[in-house]
Short mmCIF file of C-alpha atoms and ligand atoms in Angstrom, two decimals:
data_model
loop_
_atom_site.label_atom_id
_atom_site.label_comp_id
_atom_site.label_asym_id
_atom_site.label_seq_id
_atom_site.Cartn_x
_atom_site.Cartn_y
_atom_site.Cartn_z
CA MET A 1 0.01 0.04 0.00
CA ALA A 2 2.65 2.49 -1.13
CA ASP A 3 0.11 4.93 -2.61
CA GLY A 4 -3.04 6.44 -1.44
CA MET A 5 -4.47 6.54 1.98
CA ILE A 6 -2.33 4.95 5.05
CA PRO A 7 -5.26 3.15 6.75
CA LEU A 8 -5.77 3.02 10.50
CA SER A 9 -5.22 -0.64 10.50
CA ARG A 10 -4.69 -3.54 8.29
CA PRO A 11 -5.00 -7.38 8.99
CA ASP A 12 -1.95 -9.36 8.91
CA LEU A 13 -3.07 -12.44 6.57
CA SER A 14 -0.72 -15.08 4.91
CA ASP A 15 -0.93 -18.17 2.79
CA LEU A 16 -1.34 -20.37 5.84
CA GLU A 17 -4.80 -18.64 6.56
CA GLU A 18 -5.65 -19.25 2.85
CA ARG A 19 -4.69 -22.75 3.01
CA LEU A 20 -6.85 -23.37 6.23
CA VAL A 21 -9.88 -21.59 4.71
CA LEU A 22 -9.74 -23.54 1.58
CA GLU A 23 -9.40 -26.72 3.59
CA VAL A 24 -12.69 -25.98 4.99
CA ILE A 25 -14.47 -25.05 1.86
CA ARG A 26 -13.22 -28.34 0.45
CA SER A 27 -14.34 -30.34 3.51
CA GLU A 28 -18.07 -28.89 3.04
CA ARG A 29 -18.42 -28.56 6.74
CA LEU A 30 -18.98 -24.88 7.26
CA SER A 31 -20.28 -24.91 10.76
CA ILE A 32 -19.98 -26.79 14.06
CA GLY A 33 -16.78 -28.62 13.19
CA PRO A 34 -13.11 -29.22 14.01
CA MET A 35 -11.63 -25.71 13.21
CA VAL A 36 -13.64 -23.99 15.98
CA GLU A 37 -12.60 -26.62 18.37
CA ARG A 38 -8.92 -26.03 17.17
CA PHE A 39 -9.41 -22.36 17.48
CA GLU A 40 -10.71 -22.59 21.05
CA SER A 41 -7.81 -24.68 22.47
CA LEU A 42 -5.39 -22.40 20.98
CA VAL A 43 -6.83 -18.93 22.53
CA ALA A 44 -7.36 -20.85 25.61
CA GLN A 45 -3.89 -22.02 25.81
CA ALA A 46 -2.49 -18.66 24.77
CA SER A 47 -4.53 -16.85 27.56
CA GLY A 48 -3.59 -19.57 30.44
CA ARG A 49 -7.25 -20.90 30.64
CA ALA A 50 -8.84 -24.23 30.60
CA HIS A 51 -11.75 -23.43 28.17
CA GLY A 52 -12.35 -21.58 25.28
CA VAL A 53 -15.89 -20.96 23.62
CA ALA A 54 -15.91 -19.26 20.25
CA VAL A 55 -18.64 -16.84 19.31
CA ASN A 56 -19.43 -14.51 16.39
CA SER A 57 -18.11 -11.43 18.00
CA GLY A 58 -16.37 -10.05 20.99
CA THR A 59 -19.86 -8.25 21.85
CA SER A 60 -21.70 -11.53 21.69
CA GLY A 61 -19.11 -13.06 24.08
CA LEU A 62 -19.26 -10.37 26.62
CA HIS A 63 -23.14 -10.64 26.43
CA LEU A 64 -23.09 -14.46 27.06
CA ALA A 65 -20.54 -14.21 29.82
CA LEU A 66 -22.83 -11.72 31.63
CA LEU A 67 -25.96 -13.98 31.16
CA ALA A 68 -23.93 -17.09 32.13
CA LEU A 69 -23.05 -15.47 35.54
CA GLY A 70 -26.44 -14.51 36.19
CA ILE A 71 -26.10 -10.78 36.14
CA GLY A 72 -29.34 -9.05 35.53
CA PRO A 73 -31.94 -6.47 36.65
CA GLY A 74 -31.24 -4.90 40.00
CA ASP A 75 -27.39 -5.49 39.67
CA GLU A 76 -24.84 -3.07 39.26
CA VAL A 77 -21.44 -3.56 37.22
CA ILE A 78 -18.56 -1.40 37.67
CA THR A 79 -16.64 -0.45 34.43
CA THR A 80 -14.64 2.15 32.52
CA PRO A 81 -16.19 5.03 30.57
CA PHE A 82 -13.05 5.10 28.53
CA SER A 83 -13.57 2.22 26.10
CA PHE A 84 -15.30 0.92 23.00
CA ILE A 85 -19.04 1.04 23.52
CA ALA A 86 -19.43 -2.87 23.72
CA SER A 87 -17.77 -3.04 27.20
CA SER A 88 -20.73 -1.29 28.48
CA ASN A 89 -23.47 -2.27 26.20
CA CYS A 90 -23.27 -5.96 27.40
CA ILE A 91 -24.32 -4.67 31.00
CA ALA A 92 -27.28 -2.97 29.37
CA TYR A 93 -28.15 -6.11 27.47
CA VAL A 94 -28.83 -8.08 30.62
CA GLY A 95 -30.73 -5.17 32.28
CA ALA A 96 -28.06 -4.45 34.97
CA ARG A 97 -26.73 -1.05 35.35
CA PRO A 98 -23.56 0.13 34.13
CA VAL A 99 -21.65 2.13 36.82
CA PHE A 100 -18.68 3.99 35.49
CA VAL A 101 -15.72 5.08 37.48
CA ASP A 102 -12.86 7.25 36.42
CA ILE A 103 -9.71 6.23 34.91
CA GLU A 104 -6.02 6.44 35.93
CA PRO A 105 -4.05 8.86 33.54
CA ARG A 106 -1.04 6.83 32.89
CA SER A 107 -2.38 3.28 31.91
CA LEU A 108 -5.76 4.85 30.97
CA ASN A 109 -7.34 1.88 32.92
CA MET A 110 -9.84 2.17 35.89
CA ASP A 111 -8.43 3.99 39.03
CA PRO A 112 -8.53 1.09 41.53
CA GLN A 113 -9.46 3.59 44.45
CA ALA A 114 -12.49 4.92 42.28
CA ILE A 115 -13.66 1.07 42.08
CA GLU A 116 -13.40 0.60 45.93
CA ALA A 117 -15.52 3.86 46.20
CA ALA A 118 -18.08 2.93 43.87
CA ILE A 119 -19.02 -0.55 45.50
CA THR A 120 -22.54 -0.66 46.93
CA PRO A 121 -24.67 -3.55 48.09
CA ARG A 122 -26.06 -3.91 44.70
CA THR A 123 -22.48 -4.25 43.04
CA LYS A 124 -22.31 -7.75 41.48
CA ALA A 125 -19.15 -7.43 39.13
CA ILE A 126 -16.20 -5.47 37.93
CA LEU A 127 -15.87 -5.38 34.15
CA ALA A 128 -12.30 -4.42 33.52
CA VAL A 129 -11.02 -3.37 30.15
CA GLU A 130 -7.37 -3.48 29.17
CA THR A 131 -7.51 -0.25 27.31
CA PHE A 132 -5.50 -0.38 24.03
CA GLY A 133 -3.92 -3.59 25.06
CA ASN A 134 -2.49 -2.46 28.37
CA PRO A 135 -3.30 -4.99 31.35
CA ALA A 136 -1.90 -2.64 33.92
CA HIS A 137 -3.99 -2.99 37.30
CA MET A 138 -5.47 -6.19 36.46
CA ASP A 139 -4.19 -7.99 39.31
CA THR A 140 -5.36 -5.28 41.68
CA TYR A 141 -8.80 -5.40 40.24
CA ALA A 142 -8.86 -9.28 40.91
CA ARG A 143 -7.83 -8.63 44.42
CA ILE A 144 -10.53 -6.08 44.90
CA ALA A 145 -13.26 -8.31 43.49
CA ALA A 146 -12.00 -11.06 45.71
CA ARG A 147 -11.96 -8.88 48.98
CA HIS A 148 -15.71 -7.78 48.27
CA GLU A 149 -16.89 -11.10 46.82
CA LEU A 150 -17.62 -9.69 43.44
CA ILE A 151 -17.10 -11.31 40.08
CA MET A 152 -14.47 -9.86 37.80
CA ILE A 153 -14.93 -10.00 34.05
CA GLU A 154 -12.15 -9.24 31.77
CA ASP A 155 -12.96 -7.56 28.59
CA CYS A 156 -9.64 -8.45 27.16
CA CYS A 157 -10.80 -7.77 23.45
CA GLU A 158 -7.88 -5.35 22.77
CA ALA A 159 -5.18 -7.36 24.61
CA LEU A 160 -4.49 -10.74 23.12
CA GLY A 161 -0.97 -11.58 24.02
CA ALA A 162 -0.33 -8.95 26.77
CA THR A 163 1.08 -9.80 30.34
CA LEU A 164 1.24 -8.23 33.53
CA ALA A 165 4.04 -9.82 35.75
CA GLY A 166 4.11 -12.71 33.34
CA ARG A 167 0.30 -13.34 33.61
CA PRO A 168 -1.35 -13.30 30.25
CA ALA A 169 -4.53 -11.09 29.53
CA GLY A 170 -7.73 -13.34 29.78
CA SER A 171 -6.40 -14.97 33.05
CA PHE A 172 -7.29 -12.26 35.58
CA GLY A 173 -11.01 -12.56 35.74
CA ARG A 174 -13.50 -15.29 36.39
CA VAL A 175 -14.09 -15.03 32.67
CA GLY A 176 -12.37 -13.20 29.87
CA VAL A 177 -13.62 -12.23 26.49
CA PHE A 178 -11.43 -11.65 23.13
CA GLY A 179 -12.57 -10.17 19.92
CA PHE A 180 -11.40 -10.70 16.42
CA TYR A 181 -12.67 -7.84 14.37
CA PRO A 182 -10.23 -7.09 11.57
CA ASN A 183 -8.71 -4.16 13.47
CA LYS A 184 -7.59 -6.37 16.33
CA GLN A 185 -4.22 -8.02 16.64
CA ILE A 186 -5.56 -11.26 15.04
CA THR A 187 -8.93 -11.44 13.10
CA THR A 188 -11.57 -13.83 12.08
CA GLY A 189 -13.42 -11.25 10.11
CA GLU A 190 -16.12 -11.13 12.74
CA GLY A 191 -15.61 -13.47 15.99
CA GLY A 192 -14.83 -13.49 19.69
CA MET A 193 -13.94 -16.10 22.24
CA ILE A 194 -14.86 -16.45 25.91
CA VAL A 195 -12.09 -18.02 28.08
CA THR A 196 -12.41 -19.37 31.71
CA ASP A 197 -11.23 -21.90 34.05
CA ASP A 198 -14.82 -22.70 35.17
CA GLU A 199 -16.06 -25.81 33.33
CA ARG A 200 -19.71 -25.22 34.19
CA LEU A 201 -19.64 -21.60 33.14
CA ALA A 202 -18.02 -22.77 29.84
CA GLU A 203 -20.78 -25.33 29.18
CA VAL A 204 -23.68 -22.83 29.96
CA CYS A 205 -21.99 -20.39 27.38
CA ARG A 206 -21.77 -23.18 24.89
CA SER A 207 -25.48 -23.97 25.30
CA LEU A 208 -26.32 -20.27 25.11
CA ARG A 209 -24.31 -19.55 21.88
CA ASN A 210 -26.04 -22.65 20.42
CA GLN A 211 -29.94 -21.97 20.81
CA GLY A 212 -29.85 -23.17 24.29
CA ARG A 213 -29.43 -26.75 23.31
CA PRO A 214 -27.92 -29.20 25.75
CA VAL A 215 -23.98 -29.22 25.79
CA GLY A 216 -22.40 -32.47 24.28
CA GLN A 217 -25.18 -32.79 21.68
CA VAL A 218 -24.26 -29.80 19.52
CA GLY A 219 -23.00 -31.96 16.48
CA GLY A 220 -25.67 -34.45 16.79
CA THR A 221 -28.88 -34.66 14.61
CA GLY A 222 -30.83 -36.78 17.16
CA GLY A 223 -33.69 -35.46 19.41
CA SER A 224 -31.29 -33.29 21.42
CA TRP A 225 -30.74 -31.00 18.31
CA LEU A 226 -34.53 -30.13 18.71
CA GLU A 227 -34.45 -29.73 22.63
CA HIS A 228 -33.64 -26.24 23.96
CA GLU A 229 -33.18 -26.14 27.86
CA ARG A 230 -32.73 -22.39 28.09
CA LEU A 231 -33.37 -19.11 26.10
CA GLY A 232 -30.40 -19.38 23.76
CA TYR A 233 -28.97 -17.30 20.85
CA ASN A 234 -27.24 -18.06 17.62
CA PHE A 235 -23.86 -16.71 18.53
CA ARG A 236 -21.89 -19.44 16.81
CA LEU A 237 -18.57 -18.88 14.92
CA ASP A 238 -18.53 -20.60 11.47
CA GLU A 239 -15.72 -22.94 10.43
CA LEU A 240 -14.23 -20.56 7.65
CA SER A 241 -13.72 -17.93 10.20
CA ALA A 242 -12.38 -20.21 12.76
CA ALA A 243 -10.13 -21.51 10.04
CA LEU A 244 -8.70 -17.88 9.67
CA GLY A 245 -8.26 -17.83 13.46
CA VAL A 246 -6.37 -21.11 13.72
CA GLY A 247 -3.83 -19.52 11.07
CA GLN A 248 -3.70 -16.49 12.99
CA MET A 249 -2.86 -18.11 16.35
CA GLN A 250 -0.24 -20.11 14.83
CA ARG A 251 1.47 -16.84 13.61
CA LEU A 252 0.58 -14.98 16.78
CA GLU A 253 4.06 -14.39 18.11
CA SER A 254 5.25 -13.01 14.82
CA ILE A 255 2.28 -10.93 14.46
CA LEU A 256 2.65 -9.31 17.76
CA ALA A 257 6.42 -8.81 17.36
CA ARG A 258 6.03 -6.84 14.24
CA ARG A 259 3.26 -4.61 15.95
CA ARG A 260 5.68 -4.33 18.87
CA ASP A 261 8.48 -3.16 16.47
CA VAL A 262 6.24 -0.58 14.76
CA ALA A 263 4.99 0.69 18.09
CA ASN A 264 8.70 1.30 19.20
CA GLN A 265 9.51 3.03 15.95
CA TYR A 266 6.75 5.28 16.76
CA MET A 267 7.97 5.99 20.24
CA GLN A 268 11.55 6.88 19.07
CA ARG A 269 10.18 8.98 16.18
CA LEU A 270 7.47 10.94 18.32
CA MET A 271 9.35 11.07 21.62
CA GLY A 272 10.74 14.67 20.94
CA VAL A 273 7.59 16.13 19.43
CA ARG A 274 6.51 19.01 21.74
CA ASP A 275 2.64 18.93 22.89
CA LEU A 276 2.42 15.30 22.42
CA ILE A 277 1.98 12.66 25.20
CA LEU A 278 3.09 9.05 24.29
CA PRO A 279 1.61 5.76 25.92
CA THR A 280 3.13 4.94 29.31
CA ILE A 281 4.01 1.30 29.77
CA GLU A 282 4.84 0.31 33.45
CA PRO A 283 7.81 -2.09 33.82
CA ASP A 284 6.04 -5.29 34.88
CA VAL A 285 3.78 -4.77 31.75
CA VAL A 286 4.15 -6.35 28.45
CA PRO A 287 1.53 -4.71 26.43
CA SER A 288 0.02 -6.18 23.24
CA TRP A 289 -0.29 -3.15 20.93
CA PHE A 290 -3.95 -2.85 19.67
CA VAL A 291 -3.68 0.73 18.29
CA PHE A 292 -1.05 3.43 18.72
CA VAL A 293 -2.66 6.33 20.55
CA VAL A 294 -1.19 9.64 21.18
CA ARG A 295 -2.51 12.44 22.87
CA LEU A 296 -2.25 16.22 22.77
CA SER A 297 -1.04 18.19 25.63
CA THR A 298 -3.60 19.77 27.99
CA GLY A 299 -3.65 23.07 26.32
CA PHE A 300 -5.51 21.67 23.19
CA THR A 301 -9.42 21.51 22.78
CA ASP A 302 -11.42 18.83 21.40
CA VAL A 303 -12.35 21.17 18.61
CA GLU A 304 -8.59 21.66 17.80
CA ARG A 305 -8.16 17.83 18.16
CA ASP A 306 -10.99 17.05 15.67
CA ARG A 307 -9.54 19.66 13.18
CA ILE A 308 -6.11 17.89 13.30
CA ILE A 309 -7.65 14.49 12.72
CA GLU A 310 -9.68 16.01 9.74
CA SER A 311 -6.50 17.38 8.36
CA LEU A 312 -4.53 14.16 8.78
CA ARG A 313 -7.36 12.41 6.79
CA ARG A 314 -7.18 15.13 4.11
CA HIS A 315 -3.72 14.28 3.89
CA GLU A 316 -4.43 10.63 3.46
CA VAL A 317 -3.46 9.71 6.78
CA GLY A 318 -5.93 7.45 8.76
CA ALA A 319 -6.57 8.92 12.38
CA ALA A 320 -9.47 8.70 14.82
CA PRO A 321 -10.57 9.89 18.22
CA TYR A 322 -10.34 6.67 20.16
CA PHE A 323 -12.49 6.61 22.39
CA PRO A 324 -15.41 9.15 23.06
CA CYS A 325 -16.44 8.68 26.63
CA ILE A 326 -19.22 6.13 26.90
CA HIS A 327 -21.12 7.96 29.72
CA LEU A 328 -21.59 10.87 27.25
CA GLN A 329 -23.02 8.93 24.54
CA PRO A 330 -26.92 9.82 24.04
CA PHE A 331 -28.01 6.43 25.07
CA TYR A 332 -26.20 6.42 28.27
CA ARG A 333 -27.24 10.04 29.13
CA ASN A 334 -30.90 9.45 28.54
CA MET A 335 -31.21 5.87 30.04
CA TYR A 336 -28.84 6.34 33.25
CA GLY A 337 -28.59 10.14 33.70
CA TYR A 338 -24.86 10.64 33.17
CA ARG A 339 -23.45 14.01 32.43
CA HIS A 340 -20.39 16.02 31.38
CA GLY A 341 -17.99 16.54 34.41
CA MET A 342 -18.58 13.24 36.14
CA PHE A 343 -15.41 11.75 35.23
CA PRO A 344 -13.06 14.27 34.68
CA ILE A 345 -9.91 12.38 33.84
CA ALA A 346 -11.70 10.16 31.07
CA GLU A 347 -13.35 13.16 29.73
CA SER A 348 -9.99 15.20 29.48
CA VAL A 349 -8.11 12.37 28.09
CA SER A 350 -10.67 11.27 25.60
CA GLN A 351 -10.77 15.07 24.28
CA ARG A 352 -7.29 14.98 23.09
CA THR A 353 -6.43 11.30 21.81
CA ILE A 354 -5.57 10.63 18.22
CA ALA A 355 -5.16 6.98 17.04
CA LEU A 356 -2.62 6.88 14.35
CA PRO A 357 -2.13 4.24 11.57
CA PHE A 358 -0.91 0.94 13.20
CA TYR A 359 -0.37 -2.37 11.78
CA GLY A 360 2.65 -4.82 11.42
CA SER A 361 3.39 -4.04 7.72
CA LEU A 362 3.49 -0.02 8.47
CA SER A 363 6.69 0.84 6.49
CA ALA A 364 9.31 3.06 7.84
CA ARG A 365 8.48 5.31 5.04
CA GLU A 366 4.72 5.37 5.87
CA LEU A 367 5.60 6.02 9.60
CA GLU A 368 7.53 9.06 8.74
CA ILE A 369 4.89 10.43 6.64
CA VAL A 370 2.36 10.11 9.59
CA ALA A 371 4.93 11.63 11.93
CA GLN A 372 5.66 14.65 9.75
CA THR A 373 2.21 15.21 8.84
CA LEU A 374 1.12 15.05 12.45
CA GLU A 375 3.73 17.54 13.34
CA VAL A 376 2.77 19.99 10.69
CA MET A 377 -0.89 19.85 11.61
CA ILE A 378 -0.13 20.49 15.27
CA MET A 379 1.95 23.30 14.46
CA ARG A 380 -0.69 24.87 12.13
CA GLU A 381 -3.24 24.57 14.79
CA GLN A 382 -1.10 26.41 17.27
CA LEU A 383 -0.36 29.21 14.71
CA SER A 384 -4.11 29.62 13.86
CA ARG A 385 -4.88 30.54 17.66
C1 LIG B 1 -13.25 -4.56 19.80
C2 LIG B 1 -13.86 -4.68 21.30
C3 LIG B 1 -15.01 -5.41 21.47
C4 LIG B 1 -15.73 -6.34 20.80
O1 LIG B 1 -15.97 -5.91 19.37
P1 LIG B 1 -16.81 -6.90 18.43
O2 LIG B 1 -16.71 -5.85 17.28
O3 LIG B 1 -17.96 -7.12 18.79
O4 LIG B 1 -15.73 -8.10 18.21
C5 LIG B 1 -15.40 -5.39 23.06
N1 LIG B 1 -14.77 -4.45 23.63
C6 LIG B 1 -13.66 -3.86 23.48
C7 LIG B 1 -13.17 -2.72 24.46
C8 LIG B 1 -13.25 -3.79 22.17
O5 LIG B 1 -12.10 -2.98 21.73
#
């Protein structure tokens, strides 16, 4: 992609994935087959868990995890307002209340003290997100959850392959959920994976994703295929998507290494740029780079940031404001009464972020174009004040 737009993200696909998908096509077994099972065990293994349950999106995975845990009306779930919308929507799907807490400005993950302060007798769970692939504080959240007898759910959709003090993302909560949309570290087109050590929980998720059918009978054509013991969904992942996932998992280490290399190049190149705050990585953290998000210094307004993003795009450099605060989205204001000013750190950070083009095959030349264009746009914005 030497000419034209430098996109925000690009999937990293190879001949291996092509061969595996072709294998499925030739097998004529397009759903409920061996590829899904292979993919499940690869992701479970990578996240240090006993069970993997593949689903058709990360969002579906979060939805099923909350259902299987029995979270519902009257329950409160503590979570972050600085995330992709799905990490809160899943709480609303089951009729529980998303209770937001502010973030900590270095890692951009939830502030542990704010979590403690938000716990009430109705709190049922903490839904933690590894923002942009950074697992900082996950062990602390797990300790808080244990101390207060709460369930910890890990939305690790952005963090496949990250570790905190050697522990992999997906291994901190009672249950973790990965996502495989094409902008993630690895992709299945659409897809997701629930991981857990809890066999019963995994079984309920398997049944829920498959129309509420009894587990163990999913491939059968006998009477149990038409038996539905609970209200289920069709959240199954198909074999073609799973084949992509198997290939991607086999190449995981090299995919992550290339992304890490690009992130390091960005760090080196942008370190000296005034008015730019770069990602902070604590010493015990190995991030899994999902996106490369910089932020403008506190002097910049959201209007200026938006103009910089617009100019980047006009100059064929992909850029996006990751993420607008969830509590300020119209649905959350209307439904739960959230307002401006409630989570000042999340709001202040989210007004100044810019996600830059980021993928393993980003060339040194492309990276230099991105950096130079960004520098010029920041300067221009300041001159026009
Ligand atoms: C990507 C993502 C999801 C899941 O997204 P899907 O498109 O449904 O796979 C959930 N939570 C977070 C934080 C994400 O980044």
